[in-house]
Amino acid sequence: PPPPPPPSLGGTYTRWGRVVCPSTATLVYEGYAATTRQDYRGGTVELQCLPLDPEYASGTLGFRPEASPAVVSPTEFYTSLLAGEHWKELHELEVRCAVCRRYAAGGQSLMLPGKRTCPAGFTADYAGLLFTSRLGVTARELTSVCMDDTPDKSGSRKHQGGRSLAPVRVGAAGGVTNYTAEAQVACVSCVSDGTAAASAGAVYTRWGRSTCGGDAQLVYAGEVAGGDRDDLRMDNLLCLPPGPGENIAANSFGESDNALPRLVAVGYHSSSPATYEGVRNAVAPCAVCQVPAARTSVTTMPALQTCPAGFTKEYSGFLFAQRHGRGRLVCVDDAPQAAATAQSPATRQFLTITEAEPEQHAAGLPGYGTGYTHLNCVVCSSSPGMGSTYVHWGSLQCPASATLVYNGQAAGSHFSYDHHVSSRACMPTTPELVASSMNLGHNVEHGLLYQTEYETSLDKHNDDVGCAVCQRPANASLELLVPARTSCPAGFQLDFAGVLLSEHFGYLRTETICVSPEFGSAVSTSPGNEDGAALYGVSSDASFMVPGYGSNQDLGCAMCHSGPAVAEAPAADERTAEGEVYVRWGRTVCPDSAKLLYHGLVMGPHY
C-alpha cells in the first residue's frame, strides 16, 4: 500500500501560465498575472497573481485624490516569434497563474534559470521559459518569472493594452559564459526533496562569492546575470548556473527578434569601499546555498553589521543594485571574488553600490550621516525552530502573533530617478554603519535611498512611512502574500491585512508592498512634502476586463503564513486512477479530487 500522507502541507509557489497545479500540489487559488499596463512608464515592477474573487480595501483610503495613481491590469503573451504552434496561438491572450501548495511538507523552493533539470537534492515542480516585459513599449522594468512550458489559453485574442510578456534570450554581446547567443533561456521551479541533510533548510544566494560560508551547503555556483543595459527590462538579478544552458531551441525567433529582452553577464562597477577595487569590471560570481534543516528562513538586513539575537550570520557585505535601469537590492559580499571566466561583461550591465541621502537634505535618512554613506548589510538565518520574517510596512510594531526584530523607516529611490533601485527597504532606526564608509562625497553612478512618504489626502499625507521587521512564531515559516484579498485562503493564518501601495504610473517602476491600514509614521518624520520616495494606492484599471474587478477600486492585501492543514495529500494511486469523466460548467479548474483533462469556452448557437 502507498505510504500515509504527510500530516501537513508544504510551501507555496506560483505556477505562471497555468490555472492548475501539478499532481504534487493542491491549488490555493487561480488568477490573472497582472501589473501596470505597458503604456505607463511607472507603477508596479512585479507581476501579481490576482485572484478571481477580490476583496477591496475598506473605507476611503484617500490615495486617489485626482486619478488612480498606480493601476494594474492583466498581462498578455507576446509569443508570435516563438517556434511552436502552441506559443503562436497564445499571442495576445491573457496570462493566467495558479498559486500552489505542495503536499510534501518542509521543502524549500528554488527557481533555477538556464536549466530544465533541478540540482541534486531537488525535484521539479514545473519547467518553462524565462519571461519578462517585451521591448518597444513605454513601460520598462519588470521582474522576470518562470513561465510554464504549456500555458493555458484564456480569453479572447484582443490586445487590450496590458503589459506584454516575452521570452528572454541570451544576449549576443556581453552574454553569459557557454550559453548560446540568441537562445531562449530555460528555467525550472524546484523544491528540496529530502535526500540531502539540509533539505528543509532555507535557500539563499551569496552574491559576489562562489562558495558558501559557515555550515551552509553549496547547491550550485554560477555567474550573476541580469537585463541588458539598453533594454532596461529585468529588474531582478539571477544566479545563472554554469553553461551550457538547457534551452528549448536556439535562433528560433523568426525574422525579427528586436522585441525580445536580453540576458547578459553582470560585472562590478564600484571601487569603494576599497575591497571592491580589485574586482572592478570583472564578472561577479554567485553561490546558491542551503543552511541546515533546522533554520528555515534567511533575511537580508540593511545597515546592520551583526545579526540580532536569535539569528545566525551567513555573510556580510554592502547593498548593490544594477547600474543601468532600476533593479532589486542585493547584499554583495564584502570579500568579493571575480568569476572564473575569461569573458568580459562588455559593459552591458554592472553592479554599483547604494548610498543613503544625507540626513540634512530633503527626504534624507535620519541617523545615516551628514555626508553620503555607503550602506552595509548582513544576511542572517533564523534560529532552529523559529519562524520566518516579514516587513510590517506602515507600522513600528508587530502583530500579536510575531516578535519585533527591529523597526525603522521605509526607504527607496527618488520618485524621479530613472536608475538603480526598484526595491523598498526597511532601514533600522538605530543602524550599525561602517565608519570608514560614512560621510563621503556623492558619486553620480551610485544609487541613493531616500525616506518614503505617503501620498494621500488623509491626515498622513507627506508623513514618512514607518516599518517593522517581524519574526513569526516557531514552525511558522511558510509565507504567502495574497494581493487583492484581505483574508487568507484555507490552511493559512493572517499576519495582517492591509492595502497594496506602489509608485505613481507617471513616474518609474517600483516594488509593490502590503501596508498596514494604520499608516504608521517613522520615528523621525516630517509632515512637509520633501519629495523623496513615494507610495500611492494600487487600484484595478478601468479597462481591467476581468469579472469581479470594478474600475478604480483600491486593492487590499493579506500577509499570511502556514496554519493547520485542511487537506491531506491523496495517495499516489488516487491521484492517477481514472474514473468517470464530467464537465464542470462555469469553472476552468477541477476540484482537488479530480484531474483536469482540458478546459475551454462554452459554445452554443446564436440566439
Coordinates of C-alpha atoms in Angstrom, one line a residue:
P1 CA 0.0 0.0 0.0
P2 CA 1.2 3.6 -0.5
P3 CA 2.7 5.4 2.5
P4 CA 0.3 7.5 4.5
P5 CA 0.1 11.2 3.6
P6 CA 2.2 13.7 5.5
P7 CA 0.4 15.4 8.5
S8 CA 0.8 18.9 7.0
L9 CA 1.2 20.6 3.6
G10 CA 4.4 22.2 2.3
G11 CA 5.3 25.6 0.9
T12 CA 3.6 27.6 -1.8
Y13 CA 4.8 28.8 -5.3
T14 CA 3.2 30.5 -8.3
R15 CA 2.9 28.5 -11.5
W16 CA 2.9 31.2 -14.1
G17 CA 0.9 30.5 -17.2
R18 CA -1.3 27.8 -15.8
V19 CA -4.5 27.7 -13.7
V20 CA -4.0 24.2 -12.3
C21 CA -1.2 22.7 -10.1
P22 CA 0.8 19.5 -10.8
S23 CA -0.2 16.3 -9.0
T24 CA 2.4 17.0 -6.3
A25 CA 0.5 20.1 -5.1
T26 CA -3.0 21.4 -4.3
L27 CA -4.5 24.6 -5.7
V28 CA -4.6 27.6 -3.3
Y29 CA -6.2 29.9 -5.9
E30 CA -6.1 30.6 -9.6
G31 CA -5.9 34.1 -11.1
Y32 CA -4.6 36.5 -13.6
A33 CA -1.0 37.7 -13.9
A34 CA -1.3 41.5 -13.6
T35 CA 0.9 44.6 -13.4
T36 CA 0.7 48.2 -14.6
R37 CA -0.1 48.5 -18.3
Q38 CA 2.7 48.9 -20.8
D39 CA 1.8 52.5 -22.0
Y40 CA 2.6 53.8 -18.5
R41 CA 6.2 54.5 -17.5
G42 CA 5.7 53.9 -13.8
G43 CA 3.7 51.8 -11.4
T44 CA 4.3 48.3 -10.2
V45 CA 7.5 46.5 -11.1
E46 CA 6.5 42.9 -10.4
L47 CA 3.7 40.5 -11.5
Q48 CA 0.9 39.9 -9.1
C49 CA -1.2 36.7 -9.3
L50 CA -4.6 38.4 -8.7
P51 CA -7.4 36.0 -7.5
L52 CA -10.7 35.8 -9.2
D53 CA -12.6 36.8 -6.1
P54 CA -11.2 40.2 -4.9
E55 CA -11.7 41.8 -1.5
Y56 CA -11.3 45.5 -1.7
A57 CA -9.6 47.7 0.9
S58 CA -12.3 49.0 3.2
G59 CA -13.2 52.7 3.7
T60 CA -12.0 55.7 1.8
L61 CA -8.2 55.5 1.8
G62 CA -7.6 58.8 0.1
F63 CA -4.8 57.5 -2.2
R64 CA -6.6 58.8 -5.3
P65 CA -7.1 62.5 -4.9
E66 CA -7.1 63.1 -8.7
A67 CA -6.9 59.8 -10.5
S68 CA -5.8 56.2 -9.9
P69 CA -2.1 56.8 -9.5
A70 CA -1.0 53.1 -9.5
V71 CA -3.2 50.8 -11.6
V72 CA -2.9 47.2 -12.6
S73 CA -4.4 45.2 -15.4
P74 CA -4.0 41.7 -16.9
T75 CA -0.8 40.9 -18.9
E76 CA -0.7 39.3 -22.3
F77 CA 1.6 36.9 -24.1
Y78 CA 3.9 38.3 -26.8
T79 CA 4.9 35.0 -28.4
S80 CA 4.3 35.3 -32.1
L81 CA 8.0 34.9 -32.8
L82 CA 8.4 31.7 -30.8
A83 CA 8.8 28.4 -32.6
G84 CA 5.9 26.0 -31.8
E85 CA 2.2 26.4 -32.7
H86 CA 1.1 26.4 -29.1
W87 CA 3.2 29.6 -28.4
K88 CA 1.9 31.3 -31.5
E89 CA -1.7 30.5 -30.5
L90 CA -1.1 32.2 -27.1
H91 CA 0.0 35.5 -28.7
E92 CA -2.0 38.4 -27.1
L93 CA -4.1 36.1 -24.8
E94 CA -4.2 36.9 -21.1
V95 CA -1.5 35.3 -18.9
R96 CA -3.0 33.2 -16.2
C97 CA -1.5 31.9 -12.9
A98 CA -2.0 29.4 -10.1
V99 CA -0.8 29.6 -6.6
C100 CA 0.0 26.0 -5.5
R101 CA 0.8 24.4 -2.2
R102 CA 2.9 21.3 -2.2
Y103 CA 1.7 18.1 -0.5
A104 CA 5.3 17.4 0.7
A105 CA 6.0 19.2 4.0
G106 CA 9.1 21.3 4.7
G107 CA 10.7 21.6 1.2
Q108 CA 12.4 24.8 0.2
S109 CA 11.8 26.5 -3.1
L110 CA 14.4 27.3 -5.8
M111 CA 13.9 28.8 -9.3
L112 CA 16.8 27.7 -11.4
P113 CA 17.4 29.8 -14.5
G114 CA 19.1 28.4 -17.6
K115 CA 18.3 24.8 -16.8
R116 CA 15.4 22.4 -17.2
T117 CA 16.5 19.9 -14.5
C118 CA 17.0 20.5 -10.8
P119 CA 20.3 20.2 -8.9
A120 CA 20.9 17.2 -6.7
G121 CA 18.6 17.1 -3.7
F122 CA 15.8 19.0 -5.5
T123 CA 12.9 17.8 -7.7
A124 CA 10.9 19.8 -10.3
D125 CA 7.5 21.4 -9.8
Y126 CA 7.4 22.5 -13.4
A127 CA 9.8 23.6 -16.2
G128 CA 9.4 26.5 -18.7
L129 CA 11.0 29.6 -20.2
L130 CA 12.2 32.8 -18.5
F131 CA 9.8 35.7 -19.4
T132 CA 9.8 39.5 -18.7
S133 CA 8.4 42.6 -20.5
R134 CA 8.8 42.9 -24.2
L135 CA 10.8 45.8 -25.7
G136 CA 9.4 48.6 -27.8
V137 CA 6.8 49.9 -25.2
T138 CA 6.8 52.8 -22.8
A139 CA 6.9 50.6 -19.7
R140 CA 10.4 49.5 -18.6
E141 CA 11.5 47.2 -15.8
L142 CA 9.6 44.0 -14.8
T143 CA 10.7 41.2 -12.5
S144 CA 11.3 38.1 -14.6
V145 CA 9.3 34.9 -13.9
C146 CA 9.5 31.2 -15.0
M147 CA 6.6 30.7 -17.5
D148 CA 5.3 27.1 -17.7
D149 CA 6.1 25.2 -20.9
T150 CA 2.4 24.6 -21.7
P151 CA 0.4 27.7 -20.7
D152 CA -3.4 27.6 -20.6
K153 CA -5.2 29.5 -23.3
S154 CA -7.6 32.0 -21.8
G155 CA -9.7 35.0 -23.0
S156 CA -10.1 36.5 -26.4
R157 CA -7.3 37.4 -28.9
K158 CA -7.7 41.1 -28.4
H159 CA -4.9 43.4 -27.4
Q160 CA -6.2 45.5 -24.5
G161 CA -3.1 47.5 -23.6
G162 CA -2.0 45.2 -20.8
R163 CA 1.7 44.5 -20.3
S164 CA 3.1 42.2 -23.0
L165 CA 5.3 39.4 -21.6
A166 CA 8.0 38.0 -23.9
P167 CA 10.7 35.2 -23.5
V168 CA 14.2 36.2 -22.5
R169 CA 17.1 35.5 -24.9
V170 CA 20.8 35.2 -24.3
G171 CA 22.5 38.5 -25.4
A172 CA 24.8 38.2 -28.4
A173 CA 27.1 40.9 -26.8
G174 CA 28.0 40.6 -23.2
G175 CA 26.2 37.3 -22.9
V176 CA 26.9 34.6 -20.3
T177 CA 29.7 32.0 -20.4
N178 CA 28.9 28.9 -22.5
Y179 CA 25.3 29.9 -23.2
T180 CA 24.3 30.1 -26.9
A181 CA 23.7 33.7 -28.1
E182 CA 20.1 34.4 -29.1
A183 CA 18.9 31.2 -27.5
Q184 CA 15.8 31.2 -25.2
V185 CA 16.6 31.0 -21.5
A186 CA 15.0 27.9 -19.9
C187 CA 14.0 27.7 -16.2
V188 CA 12.7 25.2 -13.7
S189 CA 10.9 25.6 -10.4
C190 CA 12.4 23.2 -7.8
V191 CA 11.8 22.0 -4.3
S192 CA 14.2 20.3 -1.9
D193 CA 13.2 16.6 -1.9
G194 CA 14.6 15.3 1.5
T195 CA 17.5 13.4 0.0
A196 CA 20.0 16.0 1.4
A197 CA 20.8 16.6 5.0
A198 CA 19.7 20.2 4.8
S199 CA 16.6 19.5 2.8
A200 CA 14.3 21.7 5.0
G201 CA 16.9 24.4 5.5
A202 CA 16.4 27.8 3.8
V203 CA 18.0 28.5 0.4
Y204 CA 19.7 31.9 -0.3
T205 CA 22.1 33.4 -2.8
R206 CA 25.5 34.7 -1.7
W207 CA 26.3 37.5 -4.2
G208 CA 29.9 38.1 -5.1
R209 CA 31.3 34.7 -4.0
S210 CA 31.3 31.2 -5.5
T211 CA 31.4 29.4 -2.1
C212 CA 29.1 29.3 0.9
G213 CA 30.1 30.4 4.4
G214 CA 29.8 28.7 7.8
D215 CA 27.8 25.5 7.8
A216 CA 25.7 26.2 4.7
Q217 CA 25.9 23.6 1.8
L218 CA 26.6 24.7 -1.8
V219 CA 23.7 23.9 -4.1
Y220 CA 25.5 25.4 -7.1
A221 CA 27.9 28.2 -8.1
G222 CA 27.4 30.4 -11.1
E223 CA 27.7 33.9 -12.5
V224 CA 25.5 37.0 -11.9
A225 CA 23.2 37.7 -14.8
G226 CA 20.7 40.4 -15.5
G227 CA 19.0 42.5 -18.2
D228 CA 20.9 44.3 -20.9
R229 CA 21.6 48.0 -20.2
D230 CA 19.9 49.1 -23.4
D231 CA 16.8 47.0 -22.8
L232 CA 16.0 48.3 -19.2
R233 CA 13.6 45.4 -18.7
M234 CA 14.6 42.9 -16.0
D235 CA 14.9 44.4 -12.6
N236 CA 16.0 41.2 -10.8
L237 CA 19.4 39.6 -10.8
L238 CA 19.8 35.9 -11.4
C239 CA 22.5 33.4 -10.3
L240 CA 23.0 31.6 -13.6
P241 CA 24.5 28.1 -13.2
P242 CA 27.4 27.1 -15.5
G243 CA 26.6 26.6 -19.1
P244 CA 25.8 25.2 -21.5
G245 CA 22.2 26.2 -20.8
E246 CA 19.4 23.7 -21.4
N247 CA 17.3 25.7 -23.9
I248 CA 14.2 24.8 -25.9
A249 CA 15.8 25.9 -29.1
A250 CA 18.3 28.4 -30.4
N251 CA 17.8 31.1 -33.1
S252 CA 14.1 30.2 -33.4
F253 CA 12.6 33.7 -33.1
G254 CA 11.8 34.1 -36.8
E255 CA 12.7 37.1 -38.9
S256 CA 12.7 39.8 -36.2
D257 CA 13.7 39.5 -32.5
N258 CA 14.0 43.2 -31.6
A259 CA 11.2 43.0 -29.2
L260 CA 12.7 40.2 -27.0
P261 CA 14.7 41.2 -24.0
R262 CA 18.3 40.0 -23.5
L263 CA 20.1 38.4 -20.6
V264 CA 23.8 39.4 -20.1
A265 CA 26.6 38.8 -17.6
V266 CA 26.9 41.4 -14.8
G267 CA 30.2 42.9 -13.6
Y268 CA 31.3 45.1 -10.7
H269 CA 31.4 48.9 -11.1
S270 CA 32.4 50.1 -7.6
S271 CA 35.8 51.0 -6.4
S272 CA 34.6 52.0 -2.9
P273 CA 34.8 50.6 -0.4
A274 CA 38.4 49.6 -1.3
T275 CA 37.6 45.9 -1.1
Y276 CA 35.7 46.2 -4.4
E277 CA 38.5 48.0 -6.3
G278 CA 40.4 44.7 -7.1
V279 CA 37.3 43.2 -8.9
R280 CA 36.1 46.3 -10.8
N281 CA 34.8 45.4 -14.3
A282 CA 35.1 41.7 -13.6
V283 CA 32.1 39.4 -13.9
A284 CA 30.6 38.8 -10.5
P285 CA 30.2 35.2 -9.2
C286 CA 27.4 33.9 -7.0
A287 CA 26.6 30.8 -4.9
V288 CA 23.2 29.3 -4.1
C289 CA 23.5 27.9 -0.6
Q290 CA 21.3 26.0 1.8
V291 CA 21.5 26.2 5.6
P292 CA 21.0 23.3 8.0
A293 CA 17.5 21.9 8.2
A294 CA 16.5 23.5 11.5
R295 CA 17.0 27.0 10.1
T296 CA 14.1 27.6 7.8
S297 CA 14.4 31.3 6.8
V298 CA 17.1 33.7 5.7
T299 CA 16.8 37.5 5.8
T300 CA 18.9 40.3 4.4
M301 CA 19.1 43.2 7.0
P302 CA 20.3 46.6 5.7
A303 CA 22.5 48.9 7.6
L304 CA 23.5 46.3 10.2
Q305 CA 26.8 44.6 10.8
T306 CA 25.7 41.9 13.2
C307 CA 22.6 39.7 13.3
P308 CA 20.0 40.4 16.0
A309 CA 19.6 37.9 18.9
G310 CA 18.2 34.6 17.7
F311 CA 19.8 34.8 14.2
T312 CA 23.0 33.3 12.7
K313 CA 25.2 35.3 10.4
E314 CA 25.7 33.8 7.0
Y315 CA 27.8 36.7 5.5
S316 CA 28.1 40.5 5.5
G317 CA 28.5 43.0 2.7
F318 CA 27.2 46.1 1.1
L319 CA 23.9 46.9 -0.7
F320 CA 24.2 46.9 -4.5
A321 CA 21.8 47.1 -7.4
Q322 CA 22.2 47.3 -11.2
R323 CA 23.7 50.5 -12.5
H324 CA 21.6 50.8 -15.7
G325 CA 17.9 51.0 -15.1
R326 CA 16.1 50.2 -11.8
G327 CA 17.0 47.0 -10.0
R328 CA 16.5 45.0 -6.9
L329 CA 18.8 45.5 -3.9
V330 CA 21.2 42.6 -3.2
C331 CA 23.8 42.1 -0.5
V332 CA 27.2 41.7 -2.2
D333 CA 29.8 40.0 0.0
D334 CA 32.4 42.4 1.4
A335 CA 35.2 40.0 0.4
P336 CA 34.2 39.8 -3.3
Q337 CA 35.7 37.5 -5.9
A338 CA 35.9 37.7 -9.7
A339 CA 34.1 34.9 -11.6
A340 CA 36.4 32.2 -13.0
T341 CA 35.7 33.2 -16.6
A342 CA 37.7 34.8 -19.3
Q343 CA 34.6 36.5 -20.7
S344 CA 34.2 40.2 -20.1
P345 CA 30.8 41.7 -19.3
A346 CA 31.4 44.1 -22.2
T347 CA 29.8 46.9 -20.2
R348 CA 26.3 45.6 -20.8
Q349 CA 25.3 45.7 -17.1
F350 CA 27.0 46.4 -13.8
L351 CA 26.6 46.2 -10.1
T352 CA 27.0 49.5 -8.2
I353 CA 26.8 50.4 -4.5
T354 CA 24.0 52.1 -2.8
E355 CA 24.3 55.3 -0.7
A356 CA 22.0 57.0 1.9
E357 CA 20.9 60.5 1.2
P358 CA 22.4 62.7 3.9
E359 CA 20.0 63.4 6.8
Q360 CA 20.1 67.2 6.5
H361 CA 18.9 67.0 2.9
A362 CA 15.2 66.9 2.0
A363 CA 14.0 63.3 2.4
G364 CA 17.4 62.3 3.7
L365 CA 17.7 59.3 6.1
P366 CA 17.9 60.5 9.8
G367 CA 20.8 58.8 11.7
Y368 CA 22.7 57.9 8.5
G369 CA 25.2 60.7 8.4
T370 CA 25.6 64.2 7.2
G371 CA 27.5 63.0 4.1
Y372 CA 26.8 60.2 1.7
T373 CA 27.1 56.8 3.4
H374 CA 27.7 53.5 1.7
L375 CA 25.1 51.1 3.1
N376 CA 26.3 47.9 4.5
C377 CA 24.2 44.7 5.1
V378 CA 24.2 41.4 6.8
V379 CA 22.5 38.1 5.8
C380 CA 21.0 36.2 8.7
S381 CA 19.3 32.8 9.1
S382 CA 16.7 32.1 11.8
S383 CA 17.4 30.1 14.9
P384 CA 16.3 26.4 14.9
G385 CA 12.6 26.2 15.3
M386 CA 11.9 29.9 14.8
G387 CA 9.6 31.2 12.0
S388 CA 10.3 33.3 9.0
T389 CA 10.5 37.1 9.0
Y390 CA 8.5 39.7 7.1
V391 CA 8.1 43.5 7.0
H392 CA 5.1 45.1 8.6
W393 CA 5.0 48.2 6.4
G394 CA 3.2 51.2 7.8
S395 CA 3.7 50.2 11.5
L396 CA 6.5 50.4 14.1
Q397 CA 5.1 47.4 15.9
C398 CA 4.4 43.7 15.0
P399 CA 1.1 42.0 15.2
A400 CA 0.5 40.0 18.4
S401 CA 1.4 36.7 16.7
A402 CA 5.0 37.9 15.9
T403 CA 8.1 39.2 17.7
L404 CA 9.8 42.5 16.8
V405 CA 13.3 42.2 15.3
Y406 CA 13.8 46.0 14.7
N407 CA 11.7 48.9 13.5
G408 CA 12.7 51.8 11.3
Q409 CA 11.8 53.9 8.2
A410 CA 10.8 52.8 4.7
A411 CA 13.4 53.9 2.0
G412 CA 13.5 53.8 -1.7
S413 CA 14.7 55.6 -4.8
H414 CA 13.7 59.1 -5.5
F415 CA 10.4 59.1 -7.5
S416 CA 12.1 60.8 -10.5
Y417 CA 15.4 59.0 -10.7
D418 CA 15.5 56.6 -13.6
H419 CA 18.3 54.3 -12.4
H420 CA 19.4 52.0 -9.7
V421 CA 16.9 50.8 -7.1
S422 CA 13.4 49.3 -7.6
S423 CA 13.2 47.8 -4.1
R424 CA 11.7 49.1 -0.9
A425 CA 14.0 48.7 2.2
C426 CA 13.1 48.9 5.9
M427 CA 16.1 50.8 7.3
P428 CA 16.7 50.4 11.1
T429 CA 16.1 53.4 13.3
T430 CA 19.5 52.6 15.0
P431 CA 21.8 51.5 12.2
E432 CA 25.2 49.8 12.6
L433 CA 27.2 51.6 9.9
V434 CA 30.8 51.0 8.8
A435 CA 32.7 54.1 10.0
S436 CA 35.0 54.2 7.0
S437 CA 32.1 54.3 4.6
M438 CA 30.3 57.2 6.2
N439 CA 30.1 60.9 5.3
L440 CA 31.7 60.6 1.9
G441 CA 31.2 62.6 -1.3
H442 CA 28.5 61.5 -3.7
N443 CA 29.3 59.5 -6.8
V444 CA 26.6 60.1 -9.5
E445 CA 27.0 56.4 -10.6
H446 CA 25.9 55.2 -7.2
G447 CA 22.3 54.7 -6.2
L448 CA 20.6 56.7 -3.5
L449 CA 17.9 55.7 -0.9
Y450 CA 15.5 58.4 0.4
Q451 CA 12.8 58.4 3.0
T452 CA 9.4 57.3 1.7
E453 CA 6.3 59.5 2.0
Y454 CA 2.6 58.6 2.0
E455 CA 0.8 60.3 -1.0
T456 CA -2.7 60.5 0.4
S457 CA -5.4 63.1 1.0
L458 CA -5.8 61.8 4.6
D459 CA -4.0 63.2 7.6
K460 CA -1.0 61.0 6.9
H461 CA -0.2 62.9 3.7
N462 CA 3.5 63.5 3.3
D463 CA 4.3 61.7 6.6
D464 CA 7.4 59.4 6.4
V465 CA 6.5 55.7 6.3
G466 CA 7.4 53.6 9.3
C467 CA 8.1 49.8 9.2
A468 CA 8.9 46.9 11.5
V469 CA 10.7 43.7 10.7
C470 CA 8.8 40.9 12.5
Q471 CA 9.5 37.2 13.2
R472 CA 6.8 34.6 13.2
P473 CA 6.4 32.1 16.0
A474 CA 8.0 28.6 15.9
N475 CA 7.4 26.5 12.8
A476 CA 5.5 29.3 11.0
S477 CA 8.0 29.6 8.1
L478 CA 5.8 29.3 5.0
E479 CA 4.7 32.8 3.8
L480 CA 2.0 33.8 1.3
L481 CA 1.2 37.4 0.3
V482 CA -2.2 37.4 -1.3
P483 CA -2.9 40.6 -3.4
A484 CA -6.5 41.9 -3.8
R485 CA -7.7 40.0 -0.7
T486 CA -7.9 40.9 2.9
S487 CA -8.3 37.4 4.2
C488 CA -6.2 34.3 3.9
P489 CA -7.0 31.1 2.0
A490 CA -7.9 27.9 3.9
G491 CA -4.9 26.4 5.7
F492 CA -3.2 29.8 6.3
Q493 CA -3.3 32.2 9.2
L494 CA -3.4 36.0 8.9
D495 CA -0.4 38.1 9.9
F496 CA -2.1 41.4 8.9
A497 CA -4.5 42.7 6.3
G498 CA -3.6 45.9 4.5
V499 CA -3.7 47.8 1.3
L500 CA -1.4 47.5 -1.8
L501 CA 0.8 50.6 -2.3
S502 CA 3.3 51.3 -5.1
E503 CA 4.6 54.1 -7.4
H504 CA 2.6 56.5 -9.5
F505 CA 2.1 55.3 -13.1
G506 CA 3.6 58.6 -14.4
Y507 CA 6.9 58.1 -12.6
L508 CA 9.0 54.9 -12.5
R509 CA 8.6 51.2 -11.7
T510 CA 8.9 50.3 -8.0
E511 CA 8.2 47.4 -5.8
T512 CA 4.6 47.0 -4.6
I513 CA 4.2 46.4 -0.8
C514 CA 1.4 45.5 1.5
V515 CA 0.9 48.3 4.0
S516 CA -0.9 48.3 7.3
P517 CA -4.1 50.4 7.4
E518 CA -2.6 52.0 10.4
F519 CA -0.4 54.0 8.0
G520 CA 2.1 54.5 10.9
S521 CA 4.9 57.0 10.6
A522 CA 8.6 56.6 11.1
V523 CA 10.2 57.7 14.5
S524 CA 11.7 60.7 12.8
T525 CA 9.1 62.1 10.4
S526 CA 8.5 65.4 8.7
P527 CA 5.0 66.5 7.7
G528 CA 6.5 68.5 4.9
N529 CA 6.5 67.5 1.2
E530 CA 10.1 66.5 0.7
D531 CA 9.6 64.6 -2.5
G532 CA 11.8 61.5 -1.9
A533 CA 10.4 58.1 -2.5
A534 CA 6.6 57.9 -2.6
L535 CA 3.7 55.5 -2.0
Y536 CA 0.4 55.6 -3.9
G537 CA -2.6 53.3 -3.8
V538 CA -2.9 50.5 -6.3
S539 CA -6.3 50.1 -8.0
S540 CA -7.8 48.0 -10.7
D541 CA -7.6 49.6 -14.2
A542 CA -10.8 51.0 -15.7
S543 CA -10.2 48.6 -18.6
F544 CA -9.3 45.6 -16.4
M545 CA -11.8 43.4 -18.3
V546 CA -11.8 40.6 -15.6
P547 CA -15.1 39.6 -13.9
G548 CA -15.3 40.6 -10.3
Y549 CA -13.0 43.6 -10.6
G550 CA -14.5 47.0 -10.6
S551 CA -13.0 50.1 -12.1
N552 CA -10.6 52.1 -9.9
Q553 CA -11.1 50.0 -6.8
D554 CA -8.4 50.2 -4.1
L555 CA -6.8 46.7 -3.8
G556 CA -6.3 45.2 -0.4
C557 CA -3.8 42.6 0.5
A558 CA -3.2 39.8 3.1
M559 CA 0.1 38.7 4.6
C560 CA -0.4 35.1 5.6
H561 CA 1.6 32.2 6.9
S562 CA 1.0 28.4 7.1
G563 CA -1.5 27.2 9.5
P564 CA -3.1 23.8 10.3
A565 CA -3.5 21.7 7.2
V566 CA -7.1 21.4 5.8
A567 CA -6.2 18.9 3.1
E568 CA -4.0 15.9 3.0
A569 CA -2.2 14.5 0.0
P570 CA -4.2 11.9 -1.8
A571 CA -2.4 8.6 -2.1
A572 CA -0.5 8.2 -5.3
D573 CA -2.9 5.7 -6.8
E574 CA -5.8 8.0 -6.0
R575 CA -4.1 10.9 -7.9
T576 CA -3.6 8.8 -11.0
A577 CA -6.6 6.4 -11.1
E578 CA -9.0 7.1 -14.0
G579 CA -12.7 7.3 -13.2
E580 CA -15.8 8.8 -14.7
V581 CA -15.4 12.0 -16.8
Y582 CA -17.6 15.0 -16.2
V583 CA -17.8 18.7 -17.2
R584 CA -17.6 21.4 -14.5
W585 CA -19.6 24.3 -16.1
G586 CA -18.5 27.8 -15.2
R587 CA -15.0 27.0 -14.0
T588 CA -11.7 26.3 -15.7
V589 CA -10.3 24.1 -13.0
C590 CA -11.3 20.8 -11.4
P591 CA -11.7 20.1 -7.6
D592 CA -8.8 18.5 -5.8
S593 CA -10.5 15.2 -6.1
A594 CA -10.3 15.2 -10.0
K595 CA -7.8 15.6 -12.8
L596 CA -8.1 18.2 -15.5
L597 CA -8.4 16.8 -19.0
Y598 CA -8.9 20.2 -20.7
H599 CA -10.7 23.5 -20.2
G600 CA -12.4 25.7 -22.7
L601 CA -15.2 28.1 -23.6
V602 CA -18.9 27.3 -23.5
M603 CA -20.2 27.5 -27.1
G604 CA -23.8 27.4 -28.5
P605 CA -26.0 28.6 -31.3
H606 CA -26.5 32.3 -31.9
Y607 CA -29.7 33.4 -30.1

